Every structure is written in structure tokens, then in C-alpha cells.
Amino acid sequence: MKISRRAAAIQPSPTLAITAKAKAMVAQGIDVVSFGAGEPDFDTPEHVKDAAVAAIGAGFTKYTATPGIPELRRAIAAKHERENGLKYEESEIIATVGAKHALYNAFQALVDEGDEVIVVAPYWVSYPDMVKLAGGQPVIVETRVEDGFVPSPDAIRAALTDRTVAVVLNSPSNPTGAVWSREALAGIARVLEGHSCTIITDDIYEHLIYTGEKFINILNVAPQLRDRTLVVNGLSKSFSMTGWRIGWAAGPKPLIAAMQKIQDQSTSNLTSFVQKAAIAALTGGNACVERMRVKFDERRQYVQKRFAAMPGVECAPIGGAFYAFADVRALCPKHYKGQAVGSDTRLAEILLEDFLVAVVPGAPFGAPGFMRLSFATSMEQLEKGLDRIESFVQALS
Ligand code: PMP
Ligand code: GLU
């Protein structure tokens, strides 16, 4: 069978693949600790579930307008005004099947064959492949652990060309947990002011910050970029709603309209009754979000403490999201069962096969020599999994 070049040019999502492998092992009765997927372990808040059940009961089970019902779009607009100081009209908002879908539609709407999109490394695994699926070329801007994984304005400037159609910003970052400061965002904004590309800010981890800072995105420091900035967000991480598939994008009307056409001809609306649940989440206050953030913070501190005591594993302070992105380059030359570990990919394999703990290697995030551990799991699992990682480190010679 002929498979398209587009499909052949991309990889399965490594985060989802490792999670699936760990789940399959658990299903076989193997006691695997999974630090794979970035997925909160908490249940979706009760009032959100109730709203979906009520909507199904009331027969709210038909197609809706492609970008979401007006009530949902108004709730999203109100959220942006209340929490982010950003004003959007209903027509500047599209609700999507997860934030992933918003990003996908955005790249489809912006990128032509050969166009370039700037992606900051370490990056979330799906950005480069989504750009490729749209026919574009991801252009990677490297950052260093020493700089807190924050890109320098000069590095962004050097990557911009006359083919650059978009740049993707993600703070708090998956996988690094970096939270970009106001100064860093202002520096990047100054560079982008000199170019006409679209800016995509992926704010999905906005509520998960542990440094005491208030969340800001590029529009809070450079409102003049509003006409060419797309804000992407969703409820997967903040309201523990990964399986519901609810996200959105807010931005300039022409871009939202183009994304809507693409969505019209592909998925149509996101699930009708999920929209009612999303309204309940967006209008019901953030007390439940804050309770989860406090729990994540306890886990973050525990993981940092454990890694600090493991020779050869360096984990920079985690500012946000729920990932520890640990530098394991010092472990790679060491030997396990008579052979050099060699790479982060092999290290993750050994951890899964011999120590029954699933982590994601750094390479798929554009950061070989690192490993990502999601701490969106119970303290009990964290203790068990980190004990196993420690045994692995001790087994190296
Ligand atoms: N952006 C980032 C940085 C993510 O980590 C995720 C997690 N999958 C997403 C977007 C997409 O989230 P979802 O599609 O579940 O809303
Ligand atoms: N964003 C999460 C992660 O990085 C979920 C899996 C995915 O969609 O990649 O693990």
C-alpha cells in the first residue's frame, strides 16, 4: 500500500508510545512505575463531570457550531480577560479537540511547503512533526541548562529568515519546566517586532508555576504583537481533563477563520457535552486547580531532593509544569552489565526493562543526554520509582 510522504516523514509521539508500552506491561501484571505521559493523576473535578452528565441527560448530543457554542467561546473570552488581561471577541476564539488540535490547525493554516517555523529546544515532541505535516521546516533554536533553558533574543534573531512564518513559545515549558521571565519575553518580543512572522504561545501549563511568579505570556509584555499572536491553551493539565479533549486558540480573526475552515473539513466541533463541562470548569473558579498545583509542588520538591542525592543526575530547579528534566550525560559513559550505557535512549530502555520504571529519553525533545520524568503521579509511585532509578545509578560502574 502506498503511504504518503507526509505520513512517512513523521514519528509516532514518543511520549504516547512510552506511556502505551508501560500500560501494556502493567496489563500483563508487571509492576511498572510510569513517569511517561504528562497526565495528571487526579480525577476531573466533580462539578465538571456533573455538567457533562447533565448535558447528556438533557440530550445535548448533537453537532454544534464548529468553533464551539457561543456560551463556551464567551467563557473562554472571559477567562482571558479575567486571568490574562487579554480581550477577545467571540470570533477571535476557536474551541478545539485539545490544545494539540489547536496547534495542528494553526500550522495547517499558516505553513506552506518549505516555510520555516522556529521551535525552541528542548521542545515538546509534537511541534516539529506537526510543522513537517504541514509541509514546513522546523528550525531549532537551542537553549542551555546553564541559561535555565531560556532562549536568547540573539539566537532567535539568528534563526529568523524571510521564510519564517511562525515561532512557537512555551512557558512553563514541557519538557524543561522553565518559566520565562518578563525580561526574557521582552527581549524576544523586541526581536520579533522586527519581523512579520506569527507568534504562537502555548500556555497550557499557565496554572502550574511553583516560583511564586504570576503567569505572563508575550502579549502581557508586548501588547503591540496582538495582531499576529495566537494564544493556545486548554483544560487537560489545569483541570485534569486529558481524556476529554478540550483546548482552544485565541487570536487574529483571519487566522481563526482559516483554522475554522480546516476544522470544518476535518473534525467539526469538539464533543458537544464536553463543551458544557468546559464551561463549568471555566466559570467555576480555580480552587480545584490550586489544590492540584499545591500537590504537584510537594512532588516537585521531593523529586528535586531525590535527584540532588543521586550522583551523575543533575536536575536544574523546576519552575513550572510537572516535569523533571534531568541531565544524565554523566551516566552515559558508565557501564551496566559490562556495556557502556551509551545514550539516553538506551538508559530509558534499561530503566524500563530491568528496573520497571518508564521515563522519556531526552532525544525526542531535541535534548540527547537528558531524561524526562513526569511527576504528575502519586507520592507513593514517586518514592517507588525514584528508589528504582537510584538502584540503577548504584548498579553502574
Ligand atoms: N502543548 C504542550 C506543551 C503539551 O505538553 C501538551 C500535552 N499533551 C499539549 C500542548 C496538548 O495538550 P492537549 O491536547 O491534551 O490539550
Ligand atoms: N503532553 C503530554 C506529554 O508530553 C501528553 C502526551 C502527548 O500528547 O505528547 O507527555
Short mmCIF file of C-alpha atoms and ligand atoms in Angstrom, two decimals:
data_model
loop_
_atom_site.label_atom_id
_atom_site.label_comp_id
_atom_site.label_asym_id
_atom_site.label_seq_id
_atom_site.Cartn_x
_atom_site.Cartn_y
_atom_site.Cartn_z
CA MET A 1 0.00 0.00 0.00
CA LYS A 2 1.23 3.48 -0.75
CA ILE A 3 1.66 5.67 2.31
CA SER A 4 2.05 9.41 1.80
CA ARG A 5 5.45 11.08 2.11
CA ARG A 6 3.93 13.32 4.77
CA ALA A 7 2.98 10.37 6.95
CA ALA A 8 6.28 8.63 6.32
CA ALA A 9 8.26 11.72 7.37
CA ILE A 10 6.97 11.81 10.94
CA GLN A 11 7.33 9.62 14.04
CA PRO A 12 4.73 8.26 16.43
CA SER A 13 4.59 10.51 19.51
CA PRO A 14 7.38 9.15 21.78
CA THR A 15 5.63 10.32 24.95
CA LEU A 16 2.47 8.46 24.00
CA ALA A 17 4.47 5.43 22.81
CA ILE A 18 6.34 5.03 26.09
CA THR A 19 3.15 5.50 28.06
CA ALA A 20 1.40 2.86 25.96
CA LYS A 21 4.32 0.45 26.48
CA ALA A 22 4.25 0.98 30.24
CA LYS A 23 0.46 0.48 30.30
CA ALA A 24 0.77 -2.73 28.30
CA MET A 25 3.35 -4.04 30.80
CA VAL A 26 1.04 -3.17 33.70
CA ALA A 27 -1.81 -5.00 31.91
CA GLN A 28 0.43 -8.08 31.80
CA GLY A 29 0.75 -7.88 35.56
CA ILE A 30 4.22 -6.30 35.56
CA ASP A 31 4.67 -3.74 38.31
CA VAL A 32 5.90 -0.79 36.19
CA VAL A 33 6.09 2.73 37.59
CA SER A 34 5.20 5.12 34.79
CA PHE A 35 6.73 8.57 34.70
CA GLY A 36 5.97 8.72 30.97
CA ALA A 37 2.99 10.81 29.99
CA GLY A 38 2.40 14.31 31.16
CA GLU A 39 -1.00 13.48 32.53
CA PRO A 40 -2.29 14.48 35.98
CA ASP A 41 -3.30 11.51 38.12
CA PHE A 42 -6.14 13.45 39.77
CA ASP A 43 -9.75 12.83 38.89
CA THR A 44 -11.53 15.53 36.89
CA PRO A 45 -13.30 17.87 39.37
CA GLU A 46 -16.79 16.72 40.31
CA HIS A 47 -18.66 19.85 39.16
CA VAL A 48 -17.10 19.47 35.71
CA LYS A 49 -18.15 15.83 35.43
CA ASP A 50 -21.64 16.71 36.66
CA ALA A 51 -22.05 19.30 33.91
CA ALA A 52 -21.23 16.73 31.24
CA VAL A 53 -23.63 14.16 32.72
CA ALA A 54 -26.39 16.78 32.89
CA ALA A 55 -25.74 17.78 29.27
CA ILE A 56 -26.02 14.18 28.11
CA GLY A 57 -29.19 13.77 30.17
CA ALA A 58 -30.65 16.86 28.56
CA GLY A 59 -29.91 15.50 25.10
CA PHE A 60 -27.11 17.93 24.30
CA THR A 61 -25.59 15.35 22.00
CA LYS A 62 -25.78 16.83 18.50
CA TYR A 63 -23.39 18.70 16.25
CA THR A 64 -22.62 22.21 17.39
CA ALA A 65 -21.05 25.15 15.57
CA THR A 66 -17.53 24.13 14.51
CA PRO A 67 -15.65 26.63 16.74
CA GLY A 68 -17.80 25.74 19.76
CA ILE A 69 -21.11 27.04 21.12
CA PRO A 70 -21.23 30.82 21.75
CA GLU A 71 -21.52 30.24 25.52
CA LEU A 72 -18.22 28.34 25.52
CA ARG A 73 -16.44 30.91 23.41
CA ARG A 74 -17.71 33.64 25.71
CA ALA A 75 -16.46 31.68 28.75
CA ILE A 76 -13.03 31.36 27.10
CA ALA A 77 -13.01 35.10 26.29
CA ALA A 78 -13.98 35.89 29.90
CA LYS A 79 -11.18 33.65 31.20
CA HIS A 80 -8.61 35.50 29.10
CA GLU A 81 -9.84 38.87 30.24
CA ARG A 82 -10.03 37.87 33.93
CA GLU A 83 -6.83 35.86 34.24
CA ASN A 84 -4.60 37.14 31.45
CA GLY A 85 -5.70 40.73 30.87
CA LEU A 86 -6.35 39.92 27.19
CA LYS A 87 -9.57 40.86 25.42
CA TYR A 88 -11.00 38.71 22.64
CA GLU A 89 -14.26 38.73 20.76
CA GLU A 90 -16.14 35.50 20.19
CA SER A 91 -15.00 35.45 16.55
CA GLU A 92 -11.37 35.52 17.70
CA ILE A 93 -11.73 32.20 19.54
CA ILE A 94 -11.95 28.61 18.32
CA ALA A 95 -12.52 25.66 20.64
CA THR A 96 -10.69 22.51 19.55
CA VAL A 97 -10.22 18.82 20.35
CA GLY A 98 -7.41 19.51 22.82
CA ALA A 99 -4.64 22.10 22.62
CA LYS A 100 -2.82 19.68 20.33
CA HIS A 101 -5.60 20.12 17.77
CA ALA A 102 -5.41 23.91 18.06
CA LEU A 103 -1.68 23.74 17.31
CA TYR A 104 -2.21 21.33 14.45
CA ASN A 105 -4.87 23.54 12.86
CA ALA A 106 -2.69 26.60 13.34
CA PHE A 107 0.25 25.04 11.49
CA GLN A 108 -2.07 23.83 8.73
CA ALA A 109 -3.41 27.38 8.42
CA LEU A 110 -0.03 29.13 8.48
CA VAL A 111 2.55 26.94 6.79
CA ASP A 112 3.19 26.39 3.09
CA GLU A 113 5.63 23.96 1.54
CA GLY A 114 9.16 24.96 2.56
CA ASP A 115 8.12 27.59 5.11
CA GLU A 116 10.08 27.68 8.35
CA VAL A 117 8.81 27.58 11.93
CA ILE A 118 11.10 28.36 14.84
CA VAL A 119 10.90 25.87 17.70
CA VAL A 120 12.89 26.28 20.91
CA ALA A 121 14.73 23.15 22.11
CA PRO A 122 14.22 21.23 24.31
CA TYR A 123 10.73 21.23 22.77
CA TRP A 124 7.51 19.31 23.24
CA VAL A 125 7.78 16.32 20.91
CA SER A 126 4.84 17.21 18.69
CA TYR A 127 5.84 20.68 17.47
CA PRO A 128 8.43 19.67 14.85
CA ASP A 129 6.35 16.84 13.44
CA MET A 130 3.22 18.99 13.22
CA VAL A 131 5.25 21.56 11.26
CA LYS A 132 6.50 18.81 8.95
CA LEU A 133 2.97 17.51 8.43
CA ALA A 134 2.05 20.96 7.17
CA GLY A 135 4.96 20.81 4.68
CA GLY A 136 7.15 23.13 6.72
CA GLN A 137 10.65 23.02 8.07
CA PRO A 138 11.18 23.23 11.84
CA VAL A 139 14.15 25.46 12.66
CA ILE A 140 15.51 24.61 16.07
CA VAL A 141 16.87 27.24 18.46
CA GLU A 142 18.98 25.55 21.11
CA THR A 143 18.96 26.61 24.76
CA ARG A 144 21.29 25.55 27.56
CA VAL A 145 20.61 24.20 31.01
CA GLU A 146 23.08 26.85 32.28
CA ASP A 147 20.73 29.55 30.94
CA GLY A 148 17.68 27.95 32.54
CA PHE A 149 16.62 26.69 29.09
CA VAL A 150 15.55 30.21 28.13
CA PRO A 151 16.38 31.23 24.54
CA SER A 152 18.46 34.34 24.00
CA PRO A 153 16.97 37.05 21.77
CA ASP A 154 20.13 36.82 19.63
CA ALA A 155 19.57 33.11 18.99
CA ILE A 156 16.00 33.82 17.87
CA ARG A 157 17.21 36.69 15.67
CA ALA A 158 19.79 34.42 14.04
CA ALA A 159 17.13 31.82 13.23
CA LEU A 160 14.70 34.24 11.58
CA THR A 161 14.76 34.24 7.77
CA ASP A 162 12.44 35.52 5.06
CA ARG A 163 10.84 32.03 5.09
CA THR A 164 9.98 32.13 8.81
CA VAL A 165 6.19 32.09 9.14
CA ALA A 166 5.88 31.32 12.84
CA VAL A 167 7.71 30.95 16.12
CA VAL A 168 6.46 28.77 18.95
CA LEU A 169 6.88 29.86 22.58
CA ASN A 170 6.07 27.57 25.50
CA SER A 171 6.42 28.73 29.11
CA PRO A 172 6.11 26.99 31.52
CA SER A 173 7.86 24.55 29.26
CA ASN A 174 7.34 20.91 28.51
CA PRO A 175 9.83 19.24 28.97
CA THR A 176 12.15 21.58 30.91
CA GLY A 177 9.75 23.19 33.39
CA ALA A 178 11.40 26.54 32.60
CA VAL A 179 9.35 29.66 33.31
CA TRP A 180 10.48 32.54 31.12
CA SER A 181 10.86 35.86 32.93
CA ARG A 182 9.31 39.15 31.89
CA GLU A 183 12.78 40.34 30.78
CA ALA A 184 13.33 37.23 28.66
CA LEU A 185 9.93 37.63 26.98
CA ALA A 186 10.54 41.35 26.42
CA GLY A 187 13.88 40.59 24.76
CA ILE A 188 12.27 38.03 22.45
CA ALA A 189 9.41 40.43 21.70
CA ARG A 190 11.86 43.15 20.66
CA VAL A 191 13.46 40.78 18.14
CA LEU A 192 10.10 39.60 16.80
CA GLU A 193 8.91 43.17 16.35
CA GLY A 194 11.46 43.43 13.56
CA HIS A 195 9.91 40.51 11.64
CA SER A 196 6.42 39.78 10.38
CA CYS A 197 6.06 36.13 11.50
CA THR A 198 3.14 34.85 13.56
CA ILE A 199 3.81 34.07 17.22
CA ILE A 200 2.23 31.02 18.78
CA THR A 201 2.28 30.99 22.57
CA ASP A 202 1.40 27.60 24.05
CA ASP A 203 0.17 28.47 27.55
CA ILE A 204 -1.14 25.03 28.53
CA TYR A 205 0.88 24.97 31.81
CA GLU A 206 -0.06 28.51 32.86
CA HIS A 207 -1.55 27.46 36.20
CA LEU A 208 1.36 25.24 37.20
CA ILE A 209 4.06 27.63 38.41
CA TYR A 210 5.99 26.99 41.65
CA THR A 211 8.21 30.07 41.85
CA GLY A 212 5.54 32.43 43.15
CA GLU A 213 5.64 34.38 39.87
CA LYS A 214 2.40 35.29 38.17
CA PHE A 215 1.98 33.71 34.76
CA ILE A 216 2.63 36.02 31.82
CA ASN A 217 2.90 35.47 28.09
CA ILE A 218 4.45 37.57 25.35
CA LEU A 219 1.28 39.67 24.92
CA ASN A 220 1.48 40.81 28.52
CA VAL A 221 4.87 42.37 27.82
CA ALA A 222 4.33 43.32 24.16
CA PRO A 223 0.61 44.00 23.53
CA GLN A 224 1.53 45.54 20.18
CA LEU A 225 2.09 41.98 18.88
CA ARG A 226 -1.58 41.08 19.39
CA ASP A 227 -2.50 41.20 15.70
CA ARG A 228 -0.14 38.35 14.93
CA THR A 229 -0.08 36.29 18.10
CA LEU A 230 -2.08 33.12 18.62
CA VAL A 231 -2.66 32.05 22.22
CA VAL A 232 -3.15 28.29 22.65
CA ASN A 233 -4.49 26.83 25.87
CA GLY A 234 -6.75 24.11 27.24
CA LEU A 235 -8.00 22.28 30.30
CA SER A 236 -6.05 18.99 30.04
CA LYS A 237 -3.36 19.89 32.54
CA SER A 238 -5.00 22.52 34.76
CA PHE A 239 -8.33 20.73 35.32
CA SER A 240 -7.02 17.19 34.88
CA MET A 241 -9.10 16.69 31.73
CA THR A 242 -6.65 14.99 29.35
CA GLY A 243 -9.14 12.42 28.05
CA TRP A 244 -11.93 14.89 27.45
CA ARG A 245 -10.04 16.61 24.64
CA ILE A 246 -10.75 20.27 25.11
CA GLY A 247 -8.46 23.10 24.06
CA TRP A 248 -8.71 26.36 22.19
CA ALA A 249 -6.91 29.12 20.37
CA ALA A 250 -7.47 32.86 20.61
CA GLY A 251 -6.02 35.27 18.11
CA PRO A 252 -6.42 37.39 15.00
CA LYS A 253 -9.67 36.86 13.10
CA PRO A 254 -8.15 35.86 9.72
CA LEU A 255 -6.11 33.10 11.35
CA ILE A 256 -9.03 31.87 13.47
CA ALA A 257 -11.23 31.86 10.34
CA ALA A 258 -8.65 29.80 8.42
CA MET A 259 -8.39 27.34 11.32
CA GLN A 260 -12.17 27.11 11.40
CA LYS A 261 -12.28 26.17 7.70
CA ILE A 262 -9.74 23.41 8.34
CA GLN A 263 -11.74 22.19 11.31
CA ASP A 264 -14.99 22.36 9.29
CA GLN A 265 -13.47 19.99 6.78
CA SER A 266 -11.87 17.62 9.28
CA THR A 267 -13.18 17.09 12.82
CA SER A 268 -16.05 19.65 13.03
CA ASN A 269 -16.86 20.65 16.62
CA LEU A 270 -15.31 19.18 19.71
CA THR A 271 -17.71 16.84 21.54
CA SER A 272 -20.92 18.68 22.38
CA PHE A 273 -21.29 17.72 26.04
CA VAL A 274 -17.58 18.28 26.70
CA GLN A 275 -18.26 21.90 25.80
CA LYS A 276 -20.73 22.11 28.69
CA ALA A 277 -18.15 20.56 31.02
CA ALA A 278 -15.59 23.10 29.81
CA ILE A 279 -17.97 25.95 30.61
CA ALA A 280 -18.38 24.55 34.13
CA ALA A 281 -14.59 24.43 34.51
CA LEU A 282 -14.06 27.92 33.13
CA THR A 283 -16.77 29.53 35.24
CA GLY A 284 -16.49 27.52 38.46
CA GLY A 285 -13.38 29.16 39.93
CA ASN A 286 -9.84 27.82 40.20
CA ALA A 287 -9.80 26.45 43.76
CA CYS A 288 -9.55 22.88 42.45
CA VAL A 289 -6.69 23.87 40.13
CA GLU A 290 -4.82 25.44 43.02
CA ARG A 291 -5.29 22.34 45.18
CA MET A 292 -3.70 20.22 42.45
CA ARG A 293 -0.88 22.73 41.97
CA VAL A 294 -0.04 22.51 45.69
CA LYS A 295 0.16 18.71 45.40
CA PHE A 296 2.35 18.94 42.31
CA ASP A 297 4.60 21.31 44.20
CA GLU A 298 5.10 18.80 47.04
CA ARG A 299 6.02 16.16 44.49
CA ARG A 300 8.33 18.53 42.63
CA GLN A 301 10.25 19.24 45.83
CA TYR A 302 10.51 15.55 46.58
CA VAL A 303 11.82 14.72 43.09
CA GLN A 304 14.37 17.54 43.26
CA LYS A 305 15.56 16.30 46.65
CA ARG A 306 15.94 12.73 45.41
CA PHE A 307 17.80 13.73 42.25
CA ALA A 308 20.09 16.03 44.24
CA ALA A 309 21.22 12.94 46.17
CA MET A 310 21.90 10.85 43.04
CA PRO A 311 25.45 11.15 41.73
CA GLY A 312 25.54 11.67 37.96
CA VAL A 313 21.99 13.01 37.76
CA GLU A 314 21.65 16.80 37.57
CA CYS A 315 18.23 18.35 37.75
CA ALA A 316 18.01 22.13 37.46
CA PRO A 317 15.37 23.90 39.59
CA ILE A 318 11.91 23.22 38.16
CA GLY A 319 9.87 26.40 37.84
CA GLY A 320 6.64 25.08 36.35
CA ALA A 321 4.69 22.32 34.57
CA PHE A 322 5.09 18.82 36.07
CA TYR A 323 8.28 17.52 34.57
CA ALA A 324 11.77 16.95 35.92
CA PHE A 325 14.20 17.19 33.02
CA ALA A 326 17.36 15.65 34.36
CA ASP A 327 20.80 15.78 32.80
CA VAL A 328 22.12 12.21 32.72
CA ARG A 329 25.11 12.82 30.44
CA ALA A 330 27.45 11.79 33.26
CA LEU A 331 25.76 8.36 33.43
CA CYS A 332 26.05 7.57 29.72
CA PRO A 333 29.76 6.60 29.68
CA LYS A 334 29.27 4.31 32.71
CA HIS A 335 28.83 0.58 32.37
CA TYR A 336 25.79 -1.53 33.04
CA LYS A 337 26.16 -5.32 32.87
CA GLY A 338 29.56 -4.89 31.23
CA GLN A 339 28.47 -2.48 28.50
CA ALA A 340 28.55 1.31 28.31
CA VAL A 341 25.07 2.77 28.69
CA GLY A 342 25.90 4.98 25.72
CA SER A 343 22.81 7.15 25.29
CA ASP A 344 19.71 8.49 26.97
CA THR A 345 17.62 6.25 24.73
CA ARG A 346 19.43 3.13 25.95
CA LEU A 347 19.28 4.41 29.52
CA ALA A 348 15.49 4.74 29.30
CA GLU A 349 15.31 1.22 27.84
CA ILE A 350 17.35 -0.25 30.70
CA LEU A 351 15.23 1.63 33.24
CA LEU A 352 12.05 0.22 31.74
CA GLU A 353 13.18 -3.33 31.07
CA ASP A 354 15.38 -4.05 34.09
CA PHE A 355 14.16 -1.56 36.71
CA LEU A 356 10.50 -1.30 35.69
CA VAL A 357 10.34 2.45 35.56
CA ALA A 358 9.22 4.38 32.47
CA VAL A 359 10.84 7.74 31.67
CA VAL A 360 11.09 9.52 28.33
CA PRO A 361 14.61 9.95 26.91
CA GLY A 362 15.75 13.49 26.04
CA ALA A 363 16.47 12.85 22.35
CA PRO A 364 12.84 13.16 21.11
CA PHE A 365 12.69 16.54 22.86
CA GLY A 366 15.82 17.63 20.96
CA ALA A 367 17.98 17.14 24.07
CA PRO A 368 20.06 13.96 23.95
CA GLY A 369 21.70 13.17 27.29
CA PHE A 370 18.60 14.09 29.31
CA MET A 371 15.61 12.17 30.61
CA ARG A 372 12.12 13.47 31.37
CA LEU A 373 10.19 12.28 34.35
CA SER A 374 6.58 13.36 34.81
CA PHE A 375 5.77 13.87 38.49
CA ALA A 376 2.03 14.05 37.85
CA THR A 377 1.69 10.82 39.77
CA SER A 378 1.19 9.80 43.39
CA MET A 379 3.86 10.26 46.05
CA GLU A 380 3.83 6.51 46.60
CA GLN A 381 4.64 5.88 42.92
CA LEU A 382 7.29 8.60 43.01
CA GLU A 383 9.01 7.03 46.01
CA LYS A 384 8.95 3.60 44.43
CA GLY A 385 10.11 4.80 41.01
CA LEU A 386 12.87 7.01 42.35
CA ASP A 387 14.12 4.15 44.54
CA ARG A 388 14.38 2.10 41.36
CA ILE A 389 16.21 4.84 39.48
CA GLU A 390 18.59 5.09 42.42
CA SER A 391 19.23 1.34 42.30
CA PHE A 392 20.03 1.70 38.61
CA VAL A 393 22.51 4.51 39.31
CA GLN A 394 24.12 2.37 42.03
CA ALA A 395 24.36 -0.59 39.64
CA LEU A 396 26.54 1.40 37.21
CA SER A 397 30.31 1.04 37.23
N1 PMP B 1 1.27 21.65 24.49
C1 PMP B 1 2.11 21.09 25.37
C2 PMP B 1 3.38 21.79 25.68
C3 PMP B 1 1.79 19.86 25.97
O1 PMP B 1 2.63 19.32 26.85
C4 PMP B 1 0.58 19.23 25.66
C5 PMP B 1 0.29 17.91 26.31
N2 PMP B 1 -0.19 16.92 25.51
C6 PMP B 1 -0.26 19.85 24.73
C7 PMP B 1 0.12 21.06 24.18
C8 PMP B 1 -1.56 19.27 24.28
O2 PMP B 1 -2.47 19.11 25.28
P1 PMP B 1 -3.95 18.60 24.97
O3 PMP B 1 -4.06 18.28 23.53
O4 PMP B 1 -4.17 17.44 25.86
O5 PMP B 1 -4.83 19.77 25.34
N1 GLU B 2 1.84 16.40 26.57
C1 GLU B 2 1.95 15.17 27.28
C2 GLU B 2 3.39 14.71 27.32
O1 GLU B 2 4.26 15.41 26.87
C3 GLU B 2 0.99 14.13 26.82
C4 GLU B 2 1.39 13.21 25.71
C5 GLU B 2 1.46 13.90 24.39
O2 GLU B 2 0.40 14.32 23.89
O3 GLU B 2 2.58 14.05 23.91
O4 GLU B 2 3.64 13.69 27.84
#
